[in-house]
Coordinates of C-alpha atoms in Angstrom, one line a residue:
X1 CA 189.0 194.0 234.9
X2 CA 186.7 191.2 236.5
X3 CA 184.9 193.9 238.7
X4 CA 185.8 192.9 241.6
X5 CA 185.2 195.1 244.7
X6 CA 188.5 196.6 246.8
X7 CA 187.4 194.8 249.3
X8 CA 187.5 191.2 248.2
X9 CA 190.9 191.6 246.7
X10 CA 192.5 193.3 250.2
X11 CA 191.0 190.0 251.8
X12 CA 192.0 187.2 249.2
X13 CA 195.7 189.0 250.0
X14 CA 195.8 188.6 253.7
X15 CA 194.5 185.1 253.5
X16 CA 196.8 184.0 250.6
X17 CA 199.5 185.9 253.5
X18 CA 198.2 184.2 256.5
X19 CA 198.5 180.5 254.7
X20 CA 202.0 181.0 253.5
X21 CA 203.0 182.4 256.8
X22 CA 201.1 178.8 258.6
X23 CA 203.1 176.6 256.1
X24 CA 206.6 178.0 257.0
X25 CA 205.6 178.9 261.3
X26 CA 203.3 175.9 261.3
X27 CA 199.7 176.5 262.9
X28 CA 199.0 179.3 265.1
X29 CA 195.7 179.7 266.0
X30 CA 196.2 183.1 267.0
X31 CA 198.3 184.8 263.8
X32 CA 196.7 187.8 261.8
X33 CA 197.7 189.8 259.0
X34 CA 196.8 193.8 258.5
X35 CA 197.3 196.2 255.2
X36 CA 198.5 199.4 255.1
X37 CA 195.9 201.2 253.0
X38 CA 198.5 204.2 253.0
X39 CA 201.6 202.1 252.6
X40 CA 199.9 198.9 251.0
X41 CA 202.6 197.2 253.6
X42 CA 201.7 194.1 255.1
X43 CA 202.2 193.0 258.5
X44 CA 201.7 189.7 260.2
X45 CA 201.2 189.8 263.8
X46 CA 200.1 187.7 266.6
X47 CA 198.1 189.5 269.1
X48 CA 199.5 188.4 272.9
X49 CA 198.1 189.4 276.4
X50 CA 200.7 190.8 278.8
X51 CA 201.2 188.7 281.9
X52 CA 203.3 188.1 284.7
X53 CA 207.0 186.1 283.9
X54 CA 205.7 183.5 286.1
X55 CA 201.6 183.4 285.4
X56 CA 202.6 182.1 281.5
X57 CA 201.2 178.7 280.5
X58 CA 200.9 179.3 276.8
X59 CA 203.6 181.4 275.6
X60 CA 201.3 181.3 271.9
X61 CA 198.7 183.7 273.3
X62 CA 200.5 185.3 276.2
X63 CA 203.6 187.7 276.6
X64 CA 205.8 188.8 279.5
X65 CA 205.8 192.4 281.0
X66 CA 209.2 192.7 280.5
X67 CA 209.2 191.8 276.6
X68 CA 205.7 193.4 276.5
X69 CA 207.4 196.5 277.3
X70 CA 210.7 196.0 274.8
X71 CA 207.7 196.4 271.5
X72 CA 205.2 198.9 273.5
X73 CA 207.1 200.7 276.5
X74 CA 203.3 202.3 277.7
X75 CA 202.6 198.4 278.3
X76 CA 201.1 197.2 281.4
X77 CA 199.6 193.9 283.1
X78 CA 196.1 192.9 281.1
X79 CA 197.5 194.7 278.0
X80 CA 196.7 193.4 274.6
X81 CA 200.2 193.2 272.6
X82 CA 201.1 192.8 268.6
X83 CA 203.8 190.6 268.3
X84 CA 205.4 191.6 264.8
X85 CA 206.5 188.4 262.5
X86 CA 208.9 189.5 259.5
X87 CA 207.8 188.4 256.1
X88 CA 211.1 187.1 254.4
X89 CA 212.2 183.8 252.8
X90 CA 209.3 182.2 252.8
X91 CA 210.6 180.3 249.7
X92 CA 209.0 179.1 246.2
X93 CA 206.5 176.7 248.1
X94 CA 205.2 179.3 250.4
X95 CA 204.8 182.0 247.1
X96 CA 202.8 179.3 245.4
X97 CA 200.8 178.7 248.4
X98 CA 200.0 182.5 248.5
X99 CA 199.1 182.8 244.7
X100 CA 196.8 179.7 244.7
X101 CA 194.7 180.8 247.3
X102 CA 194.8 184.7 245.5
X103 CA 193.2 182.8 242.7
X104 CA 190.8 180.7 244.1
X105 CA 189.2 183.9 245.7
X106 CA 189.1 186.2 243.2
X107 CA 187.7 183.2 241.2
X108 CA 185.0 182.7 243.7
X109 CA 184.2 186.5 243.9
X110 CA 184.2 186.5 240.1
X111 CA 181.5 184.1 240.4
X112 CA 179.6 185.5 242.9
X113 CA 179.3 188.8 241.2
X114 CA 178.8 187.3 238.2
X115 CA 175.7 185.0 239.7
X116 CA 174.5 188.5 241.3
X117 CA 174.1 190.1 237.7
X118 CA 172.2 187.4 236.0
X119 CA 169.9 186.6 239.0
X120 CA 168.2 190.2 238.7
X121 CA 168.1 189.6 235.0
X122 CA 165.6 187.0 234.8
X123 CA 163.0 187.1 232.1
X124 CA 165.7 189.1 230.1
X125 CA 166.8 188.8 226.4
X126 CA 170.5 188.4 225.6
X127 CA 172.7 188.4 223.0
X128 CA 175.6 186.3 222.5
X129 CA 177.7 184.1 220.5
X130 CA 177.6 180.5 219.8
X131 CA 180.5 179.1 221.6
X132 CA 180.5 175.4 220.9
X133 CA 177.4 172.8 220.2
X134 CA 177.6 169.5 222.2
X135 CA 177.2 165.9 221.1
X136 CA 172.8 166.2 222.7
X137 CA 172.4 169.3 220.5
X138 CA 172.9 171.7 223.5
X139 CA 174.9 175.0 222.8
X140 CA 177.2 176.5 224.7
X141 CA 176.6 180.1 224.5
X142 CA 179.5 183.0 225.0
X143 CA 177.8 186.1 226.7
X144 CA 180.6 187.8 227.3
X145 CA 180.9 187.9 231.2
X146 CA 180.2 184.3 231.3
X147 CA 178.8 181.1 229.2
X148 CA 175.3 180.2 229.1
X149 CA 173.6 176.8 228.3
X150 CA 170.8 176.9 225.5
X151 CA 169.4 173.0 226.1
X152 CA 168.2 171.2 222.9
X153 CA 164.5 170.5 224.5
X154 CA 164.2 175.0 224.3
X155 CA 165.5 175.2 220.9
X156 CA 162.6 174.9 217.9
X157 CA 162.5 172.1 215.7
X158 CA 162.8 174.4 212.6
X159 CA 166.3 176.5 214.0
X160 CA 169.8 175.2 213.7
X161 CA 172.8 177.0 214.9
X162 CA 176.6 176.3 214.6
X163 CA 179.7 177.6 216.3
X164 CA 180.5 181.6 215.9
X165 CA 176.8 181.9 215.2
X166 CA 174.9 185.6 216.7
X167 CA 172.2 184.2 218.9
X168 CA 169.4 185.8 220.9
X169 CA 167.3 183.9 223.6
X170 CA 165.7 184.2 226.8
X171 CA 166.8 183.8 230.7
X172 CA 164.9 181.5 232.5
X173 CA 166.9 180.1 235.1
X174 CA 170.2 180.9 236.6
X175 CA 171.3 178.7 239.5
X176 CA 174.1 177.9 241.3
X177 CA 176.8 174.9 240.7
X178 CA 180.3 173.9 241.7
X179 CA 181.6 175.2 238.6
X180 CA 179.9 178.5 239.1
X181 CA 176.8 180.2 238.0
X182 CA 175.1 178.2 235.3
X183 CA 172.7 180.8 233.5
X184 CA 169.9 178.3 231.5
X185 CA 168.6 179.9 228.1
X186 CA 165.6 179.4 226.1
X187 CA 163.9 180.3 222.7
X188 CA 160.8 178.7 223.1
X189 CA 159.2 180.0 226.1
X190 CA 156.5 181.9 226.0
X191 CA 158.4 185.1 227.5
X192 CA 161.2 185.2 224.5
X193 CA 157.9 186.2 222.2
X194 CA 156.7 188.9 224.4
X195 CA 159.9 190.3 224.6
X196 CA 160.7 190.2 221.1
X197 CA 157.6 192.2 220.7
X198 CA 158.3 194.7 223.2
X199 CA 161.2 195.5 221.2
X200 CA 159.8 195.9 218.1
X201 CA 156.6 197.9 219.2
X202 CA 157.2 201.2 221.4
X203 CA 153.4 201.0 222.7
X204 CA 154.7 197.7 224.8
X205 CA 157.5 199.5 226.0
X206 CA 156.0 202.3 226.9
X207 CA 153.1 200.3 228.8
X208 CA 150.2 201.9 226.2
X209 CA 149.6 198.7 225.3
X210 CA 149.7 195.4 227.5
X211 CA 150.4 191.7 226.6
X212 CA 148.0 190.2 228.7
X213 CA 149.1 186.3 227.9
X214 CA 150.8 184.6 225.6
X215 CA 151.0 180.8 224.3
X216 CA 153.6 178.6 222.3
X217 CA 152.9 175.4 220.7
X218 CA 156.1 173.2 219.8
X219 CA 154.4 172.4 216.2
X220 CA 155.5 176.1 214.9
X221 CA 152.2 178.4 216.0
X222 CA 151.7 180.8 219.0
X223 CA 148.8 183.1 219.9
X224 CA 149.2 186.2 222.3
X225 CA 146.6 188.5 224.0
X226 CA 146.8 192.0 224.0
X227 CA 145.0 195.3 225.5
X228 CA 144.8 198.9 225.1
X229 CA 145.3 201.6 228.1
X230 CA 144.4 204.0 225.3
X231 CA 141.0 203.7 224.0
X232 CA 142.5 205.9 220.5
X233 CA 145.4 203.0 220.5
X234 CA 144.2 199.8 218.5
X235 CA 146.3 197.0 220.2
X236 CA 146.4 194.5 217.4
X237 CA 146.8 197.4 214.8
X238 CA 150.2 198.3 217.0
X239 CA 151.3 194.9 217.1
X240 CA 151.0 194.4 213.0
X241 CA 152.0 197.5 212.8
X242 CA 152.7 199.2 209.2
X243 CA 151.6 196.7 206.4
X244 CA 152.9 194.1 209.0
X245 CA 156.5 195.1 209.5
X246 CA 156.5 194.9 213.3
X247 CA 154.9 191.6 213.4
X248 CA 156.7 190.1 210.7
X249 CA 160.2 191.1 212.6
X250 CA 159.2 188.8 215.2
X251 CA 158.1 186.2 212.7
X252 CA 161.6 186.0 210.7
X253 CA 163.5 185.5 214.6
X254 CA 161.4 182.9 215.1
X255 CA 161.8 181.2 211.7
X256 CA 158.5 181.8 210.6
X257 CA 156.0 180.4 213.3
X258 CA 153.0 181.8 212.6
X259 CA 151.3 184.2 215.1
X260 CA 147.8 185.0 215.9
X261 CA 147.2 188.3 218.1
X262 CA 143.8 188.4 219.4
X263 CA 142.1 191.5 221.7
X264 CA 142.2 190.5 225.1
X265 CA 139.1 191.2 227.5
X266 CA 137.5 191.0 230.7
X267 CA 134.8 189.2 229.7
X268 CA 135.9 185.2 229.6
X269 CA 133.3 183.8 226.6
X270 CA 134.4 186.7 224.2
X271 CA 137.9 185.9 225.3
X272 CA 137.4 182.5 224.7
X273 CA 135.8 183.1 221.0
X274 CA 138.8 185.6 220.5
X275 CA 141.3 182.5 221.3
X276 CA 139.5 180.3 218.9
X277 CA 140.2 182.7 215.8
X278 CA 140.0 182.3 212.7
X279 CA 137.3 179.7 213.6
X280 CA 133.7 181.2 213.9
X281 CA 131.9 180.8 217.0
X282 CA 128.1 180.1 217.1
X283 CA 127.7 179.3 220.8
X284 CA 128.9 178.9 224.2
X285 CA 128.4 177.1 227.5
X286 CA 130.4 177.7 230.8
X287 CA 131.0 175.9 233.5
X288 CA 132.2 178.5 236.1
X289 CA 132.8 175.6 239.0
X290 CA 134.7 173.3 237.1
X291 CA 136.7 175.7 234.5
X292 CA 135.4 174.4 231.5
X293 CA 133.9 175.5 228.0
X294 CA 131.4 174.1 225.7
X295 CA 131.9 175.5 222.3
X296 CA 129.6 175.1 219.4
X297 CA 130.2 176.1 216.2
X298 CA 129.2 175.7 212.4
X299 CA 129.7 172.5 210.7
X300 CA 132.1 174.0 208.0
X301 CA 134.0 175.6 210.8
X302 CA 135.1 172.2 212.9
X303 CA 138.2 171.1 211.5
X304 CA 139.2 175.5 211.5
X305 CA 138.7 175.5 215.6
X306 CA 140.2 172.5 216.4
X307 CA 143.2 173.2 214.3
X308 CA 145.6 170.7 212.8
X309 CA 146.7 167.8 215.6
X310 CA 144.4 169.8 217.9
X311 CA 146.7 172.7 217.5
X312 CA 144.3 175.7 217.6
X313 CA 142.4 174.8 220.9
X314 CA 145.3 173.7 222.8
X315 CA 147.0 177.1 222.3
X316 CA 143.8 178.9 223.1
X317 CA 142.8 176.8 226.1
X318 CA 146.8 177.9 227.2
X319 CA 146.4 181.1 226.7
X320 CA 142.8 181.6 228.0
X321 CA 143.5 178.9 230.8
X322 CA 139.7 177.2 230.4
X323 CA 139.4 173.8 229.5
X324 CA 137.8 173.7 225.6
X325 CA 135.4 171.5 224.2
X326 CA 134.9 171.8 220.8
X327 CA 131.8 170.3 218.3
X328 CA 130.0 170.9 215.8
X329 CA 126.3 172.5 215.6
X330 CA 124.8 169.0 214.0
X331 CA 126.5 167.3 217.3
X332 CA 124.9 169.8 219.9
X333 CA 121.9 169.6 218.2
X334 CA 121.7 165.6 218.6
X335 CA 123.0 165.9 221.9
X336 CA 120.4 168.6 223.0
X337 CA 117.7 165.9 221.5
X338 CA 119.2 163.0 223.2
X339 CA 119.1 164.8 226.6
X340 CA 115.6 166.1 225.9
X341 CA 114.4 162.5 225.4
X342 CA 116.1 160.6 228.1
X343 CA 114.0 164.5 230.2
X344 CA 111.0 163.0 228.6
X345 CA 111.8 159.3 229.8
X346 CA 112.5 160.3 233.2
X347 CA 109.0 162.5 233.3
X348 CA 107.7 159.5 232.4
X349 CA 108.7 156.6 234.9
X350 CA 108.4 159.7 237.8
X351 CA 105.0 161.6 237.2
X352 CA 102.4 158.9 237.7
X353 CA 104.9 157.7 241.0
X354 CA 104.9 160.8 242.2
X355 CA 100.8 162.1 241.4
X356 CA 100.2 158.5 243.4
X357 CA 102.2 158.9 246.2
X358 CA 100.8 162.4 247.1
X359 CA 97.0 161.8 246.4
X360 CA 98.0 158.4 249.0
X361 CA 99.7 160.7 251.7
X362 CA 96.5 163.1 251.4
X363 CA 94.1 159.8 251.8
X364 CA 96.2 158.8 254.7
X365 CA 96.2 162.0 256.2
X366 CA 92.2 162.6 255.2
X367 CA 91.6 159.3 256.9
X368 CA 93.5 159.3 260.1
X369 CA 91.4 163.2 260.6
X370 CA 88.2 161.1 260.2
X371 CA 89.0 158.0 262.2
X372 CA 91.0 160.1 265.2
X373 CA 87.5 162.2 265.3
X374 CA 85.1 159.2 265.5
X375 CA 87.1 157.2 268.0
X376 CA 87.2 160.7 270.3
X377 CA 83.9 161.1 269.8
X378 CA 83.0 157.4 271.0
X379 CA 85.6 157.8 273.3
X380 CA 84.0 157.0 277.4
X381 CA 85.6 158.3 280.3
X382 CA 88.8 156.4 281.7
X383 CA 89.3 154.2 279.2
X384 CA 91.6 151.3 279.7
X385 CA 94.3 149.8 277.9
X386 CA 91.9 147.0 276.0
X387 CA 89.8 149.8 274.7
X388 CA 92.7 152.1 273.1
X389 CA 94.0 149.5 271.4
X390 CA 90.5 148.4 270.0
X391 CA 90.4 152.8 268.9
X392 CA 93.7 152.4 267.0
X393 CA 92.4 149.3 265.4
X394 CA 89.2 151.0 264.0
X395 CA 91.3 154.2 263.2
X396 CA 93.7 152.2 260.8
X397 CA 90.7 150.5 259.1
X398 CA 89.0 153.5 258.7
X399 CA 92.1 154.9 256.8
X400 CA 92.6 151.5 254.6
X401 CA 88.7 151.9 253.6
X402 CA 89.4 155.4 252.0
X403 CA 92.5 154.8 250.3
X404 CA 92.4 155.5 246.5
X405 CA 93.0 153.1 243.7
X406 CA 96.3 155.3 242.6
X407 CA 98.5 153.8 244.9
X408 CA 97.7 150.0 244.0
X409 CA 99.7 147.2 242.4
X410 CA 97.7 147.3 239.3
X411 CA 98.3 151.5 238.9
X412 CA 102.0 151.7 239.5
X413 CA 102.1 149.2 236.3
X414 CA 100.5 150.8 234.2
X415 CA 102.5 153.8 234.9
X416 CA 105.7 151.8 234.7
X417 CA 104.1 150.6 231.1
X418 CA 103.7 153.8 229.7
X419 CA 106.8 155.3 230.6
X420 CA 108.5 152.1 229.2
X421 CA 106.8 152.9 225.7
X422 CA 107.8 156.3 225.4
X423 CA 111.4 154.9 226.2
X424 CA 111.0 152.3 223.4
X425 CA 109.7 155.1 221.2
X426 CA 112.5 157.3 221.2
X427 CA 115.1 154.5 220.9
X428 CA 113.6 153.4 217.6
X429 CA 113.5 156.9 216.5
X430 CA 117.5 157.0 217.2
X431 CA 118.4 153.5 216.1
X432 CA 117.0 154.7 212.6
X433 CA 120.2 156.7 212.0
X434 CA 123.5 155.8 210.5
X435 CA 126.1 156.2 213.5
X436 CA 126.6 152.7 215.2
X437 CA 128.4 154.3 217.7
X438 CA 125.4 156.8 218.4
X439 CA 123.0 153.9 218.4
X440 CA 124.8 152.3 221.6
X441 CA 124.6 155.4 223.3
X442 CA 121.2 155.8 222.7
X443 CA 120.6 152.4 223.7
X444 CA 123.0 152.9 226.6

């Protein structure tokens, strides 16, 4: 009835044996029991070694010759020997004794067979029956074999069940606890949606068409991603199926969330513009290293993408598994000027820098070329110290005479000038708009 193996039940029998048999004879570390598959007899025995009369020191574990040879007359010295204890009148405390441990081990084997079953079922759906609903909204639910918990934080905000009430939810956990397996339900997780679709559409079964991802949002709304291994087998058509029927099955057990089934593919911008549906998508920038999207798209479309709380891109950043960042074509388009001015700016303040450092470094160089030659050429034989040192001299104010004006005081401010009026330029040009907050950044 509790399909429980042979086995188990032979052992929980011997045991439930051997305990009575230790609370009437007391503790004997030595005492077994045996069943009679034939028979179904039990005997209870305690296995002796055969010894000399005078060699015994514990008569528990050792046996005699003499007596050795009284239960088995082929008996000799070294000789393992049964020693047969009857089983009678062991009383009412004994027979409890037994049937409490027979219990407690078929109950453990009950609940080791039973934690067996649901482990391998993970990511299952189950039926059942509403068995009772506790005081923190959790339900009890009656599967039959055992009871499964269905916690309040994995039941939808828009669902209420009460006791006797059919049910059908997911498996996501089943663990272990001193009260036995505790299998842990759910109808919100992503997994209860695919499987509710596999049900309903053959083509998932049958692996002609794959749910790639799928997302749930708490507010009522999920979006899942689906491919064809047929390229004659639409996978959205099979998912709607027939003016809607398959899709709308899924939508009445879920209590009308609304779903959104969008072609999967390989390629992750069109994935993420899928995601983003119904919203139009105008334009994209990724950021491959740091797993993020810039999406643009048309003014009239904002509100459409982003959804309402945020809804729409937090289910298709889930399902897509890119981080989204959502504006509108007016906002790119002052952000792409903004950028191009503080371009402009920085052009600016490092062009005339830069054109004066390198026309000084080819001066210096020119220079140093001209004065090294002229103090070689003057150069005597064995020179000494007094001389070199009057060489370098000449050499460094050879190279000081041909330095152009470019590097001077007087240049670098002027280029520091003009860069600081195309800078003031382009902050009157933004301060003319109507966005405070804009303004600051500009100014910023």
């Amino acid at each position: 009835e509790k399909g429980i193996d042979k086995s188990v039940l032979v052992e929980a029998v011997l045991s439930a044996v051997l305990s009575a048999a230790r609370k009437r004879m007391g503790p004997m570390e030595n005492l077994q029991a045996r069943l009679d598959d034939g028979s179904g007899a039990i005997t209870l025995f305690s296995p002796k070694t055969v010894v000399l009369e005078d060699d015994i020191i514990d008569d528990s574990i050792e046996i005699s010759l003499e007596e050795a040879e009284m239960i088995t007359p082929t008996a000799d010295l070294g000789d393992t020997v049964d020693v047969i204890h009857e089983l009678e009148d062991y009383g009412r405390i004994a027979a409890q004794t037994a049937k409490q441990v027979i219990i407690q081990k078929v109950r453990e084997a009950e609940r080791e067979t039973i934690y067996n079953e649901f482990i391998d079922r993970q990511g299952e759906l189950v039926n059942g029956v509403v068995a009772r609903v506790e005081r923190e909204g959790n339900l009890v639910v009656d599967l039959g074999r055992t009871e499964a918990l269905l916690p309040r934080r994995e039941q939808s905000f828009r669902e209420t069940f009460k006791r006797n009430d059919r049910i059908r939810a997911y498996i996501i956990e089943v663990k272990k606890s001193s009260s036995g397996p505790q299998v842990i339900l759910s109808r919100t997780h992503p997994g209860f949606l695919m499987r509710l679709f596999e049900m309903e559409v053959p083509e998932i079964y049958e692996d002609i068409v794959e749910i790639k991802e799928a997302a749930r949002d708490a507010s009522g709304r999920a979006k899942i991603a689906v491919m064809s291994n047929d390229k004659d087998v639409d996978p959205v058509g099979a998912c709607v199926g027939i003016k809607g029927m398959r899709v709308q099955s899924v939508v009445q057990e879920l209590r009308g969330e609304k779903i959104d089934i969008i072609p999967w593919t390989e390629d992750q911008v069109q994935f993420v513009r899928n995601a983003l549906s119904p919203a139009k998508v105008a334009r994209v920038y990724m950021n491959e290293d740091e797993k993020t999207m810039q999406v643009v798209v048309p003014n009239d479309q904002l509100s459409l993408a982003i959804g309402k709380r945020g809804q729409n891109v937090r289910l298709a950043a889930k399902l897509t598994h890119w981080k989204i960042d959502i504006m509108s074509e007016d906002e790119a388009d002052a952000d792409f000027e903004r950028l191009e001015a503080l371009r402009r700016a920085e052009l600016a303040f490092s062009l005339p820098k830069r054109l004066a450092d390198s026309e000084a470094t080819e001066a210096e160089t020119a220079a140093e070329e001209n004065g090294s030659t002229a103090a070689l050429a003057d150069m005597p034989e064995g020179l000494d110290e007094d001389a070199a040192e009057a060489a370098d001299e000449d050499v460094n104010a050879s190279a000081n005479a041909d330095m152009p004006e470019a590097i001077s005081e007087d240049g670098v401010d002027a280029a520091v000038s003009e860069a600081e009026a195309v800078v003031s330029t382009f902050d009157e040009t933004l301060l003319d708009g109507d966005d405070p907050e804009r303004s600051d950044e500009s100014q910023t």
